[in-house]
Structures are given as structure tokens and as C-alpha cells.
Amino acid sequence: SEERGVGEKCKVRTGPIALKTESFVFLFVVLGLGEVFLTNLLGVVYPAYMSFKAIESKDYEDDKQWLTYWVVYGSFTVVDTFTDVLLS
């Protein structure tokens, strides 16, 4: 296939990299360190990257998926902002 994974392109085994990444994320969650950073990384940076990839692809289903994600994400952000104001 024309599309290959990052590990295949770089000729690197991705198993150890994935394990280290998962361990790092788990440590962040357990210790409560960098929760804002982790939330932004998983909730904004990764979806933004995938949205750009979806726009560049010819498939419209992935465009619809990521557009739906951003609409839901934006809705939750607005609701969260207003409930913080109302509850404080």
C-alpha cells in the first residue's frame, strides 16, 4: 500500500515507542502532573493534526468525522465556560 506507518517509513520498531508513550501518559494521569498540557495535547493538538490530514485526503467521511468532533468540542467548551461562571 502507498500509505505506511511512521515506524515503517523510519525503519523503527514502534512497539517500544508506544509503550514508553503510554507509560509517560499514565504517569502524568496518576501523579496529576500536567493535566492541562495532556488535555490540550489529546483534545486539541492531535485532532488538529488529524483534521489537516483529513482535509488533504480525498475521502469525505474523515472530513465529516473531524468536523463533527470540532462542533462537539466547541459546544462542550462553551457549556463548560458558562457553567464555570454560573457556579462560581
Coordinates of N, CA and C in Angstrom, one line a residue:
S1 N 0.8 -1.2 0.0 CA 0.0 0.0 0.0 C 0.9 1.2 0.0
E2 N 0.3 2.3 -0.5 CA 1.1 3.6 -0.6 C 1.3 4.2 0.8
E3 N 0.3 4.1 1.6 CA 0.4 4.7 3.0 C 1.0 3.7 3.9
R4 N 2.1 4.1 4.6 CA 2.8 3.3 5.5 C 2.8 4.0 6.9
G5 N 3.0 3.2 7.9 CA 3.1 3.8 9.2 C 4.4 4.5 9.4
V6 N 4.5 5.4 10.4 CA 5.7 6.1 10.7 C 6.8 5.2 11.0
G7 N 6.5 4.1 11.8 CA 7.6 3.1 12.1 C 8.2 2.5 10.9
E8 N 7.3 2.2 9.9 CA 7.8 1.6 8.7 C 8.7 2.5 7.9
K9 N 8.2 3.8 7.8 CA 8.9 4.8 7.0 C 10.3 5.1 7.6
C10 N 10.4 5.1 8.9 CA 11.6 5.4 9.6 C 12.5 4.2 9.9
K11 N 11.9 3.0 9.6 CA 12.5 1.7 9.9 C 12.8 1.6 11.4
V12 N 11.8 2.0 12.2 CA 11.9 1.9 13.7 C 10.8 1.0 14.2
R13 N 11.1 0.2 15.2 CA 10.1 -0.6 15.8 C 9.2 0.3 16.6
T14 N 7.9 0.3 16.4 CA 7.0 1.3 17.2 C 6.6 0.7 18.5
G15 N 6.7 -0.6 18.7 CA 6.3 -1.2 20.0 C 6.9 -0.5 21.2
P16 N 8.2 -0.4 21.3 CA 8.9 0.2 22.4 C 8.5 1.7 22.6
I17 N 8.3 2.4 21.4 CA 8.0 3.8 21.5 C 6.6 4.0 22.0
A18 N 5.7 3.1 21.6 CA 4.3 3.2 22.1 C 4.2 2.9 23.5
L19 N 5.0 1.9 24.0 CA 5.0 1.5 25.4 C 5.5 2.7 26.3
K20 N 6.6 3.3 25.8 CA 7.1 4.5 26.5 C 6.1 5.6 26.6
T21 N 5.5 5.9 25.5 CA 4.5 7.0 25.4 C 3.3 6.7 26.4
E22 N 2.8 5.5 26.3 CA 1.7 5.1 27.2 C 2.1 5.2 28.7
S23 N 3.3 4.8 29.0 CA 3.8 4.9 30.4 C 3.9 6.3 30.8
F24 N 4.4 7.2 29.9 CA 4.5 8.6 30.2 C 3.1 9.2 30.5
V25 N 2.2 8.9 29.7 CA 0.8 9.4 29.8 C 0.2 8.9 31.1
F26 N 0.4 7.6 31.4 CA -0.1 7.0 32.6 C 0.5 7.7 33.9
L27 N 1.8 8.0 33.8 CA 2.5 8.7 34.9 C 1.9 10.1 35.1
F28 N 1.6 10.8 34.1 CA 1.0 12.1 34.1 C -0.3 12.0 34.8
V29 N -1.2 11.0 34.4 CA -2.5 10.9 35.0 C -2.5 10.5 36.4
V30 N -1.6 9.5 36.8 CA -1.6 9.1 38.2 C -1.1 10.2 39.1
L31 N 0.0 10.9 38.7 CA 0.5 11.9 39.6 C -0.2 13.2 39.5
G32 N -1.1 13.4 38.5 CA -1.8 14.6 38.4 C -0.9 15.8 37.9
L33 N 0.1 15.4 37.2 CA 1.0 16.5 36.6 C 0.7 16.8 35.2
G34 N 0.7 18.1 34.9 CA 0.5 18.5 33.5 C -0.9 18.1 32.9
E35 N -1.9 18.1 33.7 CA -3.2 17.7 33.2 C -3.7 18.6 32.1
V36 N -3.4 19.9 32.2 CA -3.8 20.9 31.2 C -3.1 20.6 29.9
F37 N -1.8 20.4 30.1 CA -0.9 20.0 28.9 C -1.4 18.8 28.2
L38 N -1.7 17.7 29.0 CA -2.1 16.5 28.5 C -3.5 16.6 27.8
T39 N -4.4 17.3 28.4 CA -5.7 17.5 27.9 C -5.6 18.3 26.6
N40 N -4.8 19.3 26.5 CA -4.7 20.1 25.3 C -4.0 19.2 24.2
L41 N -3.0 18.4 24.6 CA -2.4 17.6 23.6 C -3.3 16.6 23.0
L42 N -4.1 15.9 23.8 CA -5.0 14.9 23.3 C -6.3 15.5 22.8
G43 N -6.7 16.6 23.3 CA -8.0 17.2 22.9 C -8.0 18.2 21.8
V44 N -6.8 18.8 21.5 CA -6.7 19.8 20.5 C -5.6 19.5 19.5
V45 N -4.4 19.2 19.9 CA -3.2 19.1 19.0 C -3.4 17.9 18.1
Y46 N -3.7 16.7 18.7 CA -3.9 15.5 17.8 C -5.1 15.7 16.9
P47 N -6.2 16.1 17.4 CA -7.4 16.3 16.4 C -7.1 17.3 15.4
A48 N -6.3 18.4 15.7 CA -6.0 19.4 14.7 C -5.1 18.7 13.6
Y49 N -4.1 18.0 14.0 CA -3.3 17.3 13.1 C -4.1 16.3 12.2
M50 N -5.0 15.5 12.8 CA -5.8 14.6 12.0 C -6.8 15.4 11.1
S51 N -7.2 16.5 11.5 CA -8.1 17.3 10.7 C -7.4 17.8 9.4
F52 N -6.2 18.2 9.6 CA -5.4 18.6 8.4 C -5.1 17.5 7.5
K53 N -4.9 16.3 8.0 CA -4.7 15.1 7.2 C -6.0 14.8 6.5
A54 N -7.1 14.9 7.2 CA -8.4 14.6 6.6 C -8.7 15.5 5.4
I55 N -8.4 16.8 5.6 CA -8.7 17.8 4.5 C -7.9 17.5 3.3
E56 N -6.6 17.0 3.5 CA -5.8 16.7 2.4 C -6.2 15.4 1.7
S57 N -6.9 14.5 2.3 CA -7.3 13.2 1.7 C -8.5 13.4 0.8
K58 N -8.7 12.4 0.0 CA -9.8 12.5 -1.0 C -11.1 12.0 -0.4
D59 N -11.1 11.3 0.7 CA -12.2 10.8 1.4 C -13.0 11.9 2.2
Y60 N -14.3 12.0 2.0 CA -15.1 13.0 2.7 C -15.6 12.5 4.0
E61 N -15.5 11.2 4.3 CA -16.0 10.7 5.5 C -15.2 11.1 6.7
D62 N -13.8 11.2 6.5 CA -13.0 11.6 7.6 C -13.1 13.1 7.8
D63 N -13.4 13.9 6.8 CA -13.7 15.3 6.9 C -14.9 15.5 7.8
K64 N -16.0 14.7 7.5 CA -17.2 14.8 8.3 C -16.9 14.4 9.8
Q65 N -16.1 13.4 10.0 CA -15.8 12.9 11.3 C -15.1 14.0 12.1
W66 N -14.1 14.6 11.6 CA -13.4 15.6 12.3 C -14.2 16.9 12.5
L67 N -15.0 17.3 11.5 CA -15.9 18.4 11.6 C -16.8 18.2 12.8
T68 N -17.4 17.0 12.9 CA -18.3 16.7 14.0 C -17.5 16.8 15.3
Y69 N -16.3 16.3 15.3 CA -15.5 16.4 16.6 C -15.4 17.8 17.0
W70 N -15.0 18.7 16.1 CA -14.8 20.1 16.4 C -16.1 20.8 16.9
V71 N -17.2 20.4 16.3 CA -18.5 21.0 16.7 C -18.8 20.6 18.1
V72 N -18.7 19.3 18.4 CA -18.9 18.8 19.8 C -17.9 19.4 20.7
Y73 N -16.7 19.4 20.4 CA -15.7 20.0 21.3 C -16.0 21.5 21.6
G74 N -16.3 22.2 20.6 CA -16.7 23.6 20.8 C -17.9 23.8 21.6
S75 N -18.9 23.0 21.4 CA -20.1 23.0 22.3 C -19.8 22.7 23.7
F76 N -19.0 21.7 24.0 CA -18.6 21.4 25.4 C -17.8 22.6 26.0
T77 N -17.0 23.2 25.2 CA -16.1 24.3 25.7 C -17.0 25.5 26.1
V78 N -18.0 25.8 25.3 CA -18.9 26.9 25.6 C -19.7 26.6 26.8
V79 N -20.3 25.4 26.9 CA -21.1 25.0 28.1 C -20.2 25.0 29.3
D80 N -19.0 24.5 29.2 CA -18.1 24.5 30.4 C -17.8 25.9 30.9
T81 N -17.5 26.8 29.9 CA -17.2 28.2 30.3 C -18.4 28.8 31.0
F82 N -19.6 28.6 30.5 CA -20.8 29.3 31.1 C -21.1 28.6 32.5
T83 N -21.0 27.3 32.6 CA -21.3 26.7 33.9 C -20.2 27.1 34.9
D84 N -19.0 27.3 34.5 CA -18.0 27.8 35.5 C -18.4 29.2 36.0
V85 N -18.9 30.0 35.1 CA -19.3 31.4 35.5 C -20.5 31.3 36.4
L86 N -21.5 30.5 36.1 CA -22.7 30.4 36.8 C -22.5 29.7 38.2
L87 N -21.6 28.8 38.3 CA -21.4 28.1 39.6 C -20.5 28.7 40.5
S88 N -19.7 29.7 40.0 CA -18.7 30.4 40.9 C -19.3 31.6 41.5

